[in-house]
Amino acid sequence: PGELSPDGDTTMGLHADSTDELVPDTGVAVVSLGAERPIKFRAIADRAVTGKYPLASRSLLRIATEA
């Protein structure tokens, strides 16, 4: 399912997507179609470990599963 931010100020709260149902050697794709926005990550095992990456307009971020 897609997540839309109609006004550019809407954000999605931190959450953890289940990878149990993913086909092996696949992952999740994040597509940015609007203005550049940051995507933020936080480790499940150590919540102090975080990352923040800018997603440019019309960009694709692929998050692969670990084998």
mmCIF file of C-alpha atoms in Angstrom:
data_model
loop_
_atom_site.group_PDB
_atom_site.id
_atom_site.type_symbol
_atom_site.label_atom_id
_atom_site.label_comp_id
_atom_site.label_asym_id
_atom_site.label_seq_id
_atom_site.Cartn_x
_atom_site.Cartn_y
_atom_site.Cartn_z
ATOM 1 C CA PRO A 1 0.000 0.000 0.000
ATOM 2 C CA GLY A 2 1.119 3.509 -0.705
ATOM 3 C CA GLU A 3 1.475 6.340 1.768
ATOM 4 C CA LEU A 4 0.656 9.838 0.509
ATOM 5 C CA SER A 5 1.575 13.214 1.947
ATOM 6 C CA PRO A 6 -0.774 15.641 0.214
ATOM 7 C CA ASP A 7 0.602 18.790 1.848
ATOM 8 C CA GLY A 8 4.274 17.881 2.267
ATOM 9 C CA ASP A 9 3.997 18.212 6.042
ATOM 10 C CA THR A 10 2.378 14.854 6.729
ATOM 11 C CA THR A 11 4.650 12.190 8.177
ATOM 12 C CA MET A 12 4.386 8.490 8.877
ATOM 13 C CA GLY A 13 5.318 7.445 12.380
ATOM 14 C CA LEU A 14 8.023 4.911 13.082
ATOM 15 C CA HIS A 15 6.871 1.365 12.490
ATOM 16 C CA ALA A 16 8.296 -2.071 11.686
ATOM 17 C CA ASP A 17 7.152 -3.847 8.545
ATOM 18 C CA SER A 18 7.000 -7.619 8.787
ATOM 19 C CA THR A 19 9.273 -9.402 6.339
ATOM 20 C CA ASP A 20 7.876 -12.875 7.061
ATOM 21 C CA GLU A 21 5.704 -12.875 3.931
ATOM 22 C CA LEU A 22 8.320 -11.571 1.489
ATOM 23 C CA VAL A 23 9.554 -13.851 -1.271
ATOM 24 C CA PRO A 24 13.230 -14.803 -0.702
ATOM 25 C CA ASP A 25 15.784 -12.443 -2.292
ATOM 26 C CA THR A 26 13.258 -9.606 -2.538
ATOM 27 C CA GLY A 27 12.628 -6.585 -0.358
ATOM 28 C CA VAL A 28 10.650 -3.386 -0.040
ATOM 29 C CA ALA A 29 10.678 -0.412 -2.426
ATOM 30 C CA VAL A 30 10.116 3.202 -1.409
ATOM 31 C CA VAL A 31 9.298 5.605 -4.252
ATOM 32 C CA SER A 32 9.434 9.375 -3.834
ATOM 33 C CA LEU A 33 7.330 11.314 -6.331
ATOM 34 C CA GLY A 34 7.101 14.727 -4.682
ATOM 35 C CA ALA A 35 9.578 17.120 -3.137
ATOM 36 C CA GLU A 36 12.727 15.803 -1.480
ATOM 37 C CA ARG A 37 11.931 14.392 1.960
ATOM 38 C CA PRO A 38 14.019 12.537 4.533
ATOM 39 C CA ILE A 39 13.400 8.892 5.335
ATOM 40 C CA LYS A 40 14.427 7.889 8.837
ATOM 41 C CA PHE A 41 15.396 4.474 10.167
ATOM 42 C CA ARG A 42 15.897 3.154 13.678
ATOM 43 C CA ALA A 43 17.337 -0.237 14.579
ATOM 44 C CA ILE A 44 14.982 -2.625 16.341
ATOM 45 C CA ALA A 45 17.735 -4.228 18.434
ATOM 46 C CA ASP A 46 19.251 -0.905 19.559
ATOM 47 C CA ARG A 47 16.861 2.024 19.277
ATOM 48 C CA ALA A 48 19.751 4.470 19.691
ATOM 49 C CA VAL A 49 21.066 3.445 16.253
ATOM 50 C CA THR A 50 19.383 5.685 13.691
ATOM 51 C CA GLY A 51 19.805 6.809 10.109
ATOM 52 C CA LYS A 52 18.330 9.639 8.064
ATOM 53 C CA TYR A 53 18.584 9.773 4.283
ATOM 54 C CA PRO A 54 17.199 12.321 1.810
ATOM 55 C CA LEU A 55 14.931 10.913 -0.901
ATOM 56 C CA ALA A 56 15.004 13.139 -3.969
ATOM 57 C CA SER A 57 11.907 13.592 -6.082
ATOM 58 C CA ARG A 58 11.394 10.671 -8.498
ATOM 59 C CA SER A 59 13.820 8.430 -6.618
ATOM 60 C CA LEU A 60 13.645 4.778 -5.632
ATOM 61 C CA LEU A 61 15.046 3.233 -2.451
ATOM 62 C CA ARG A 62 15.203 -0.570 -2.366
ATOM 63 C CA ILE A 63 15.535 -2.232 1.020
ATOM 64 C CA ALA A 64 16.648 -5.852 0.627
ATOM 65 C CA THR A 65 16.089 -8.674 3.049
ATOM 66 C CA GLU A 66 19.048 -10.348 4.701
ATOM 67 C CA ALA A 67 19.763 -13.971 3.899
#
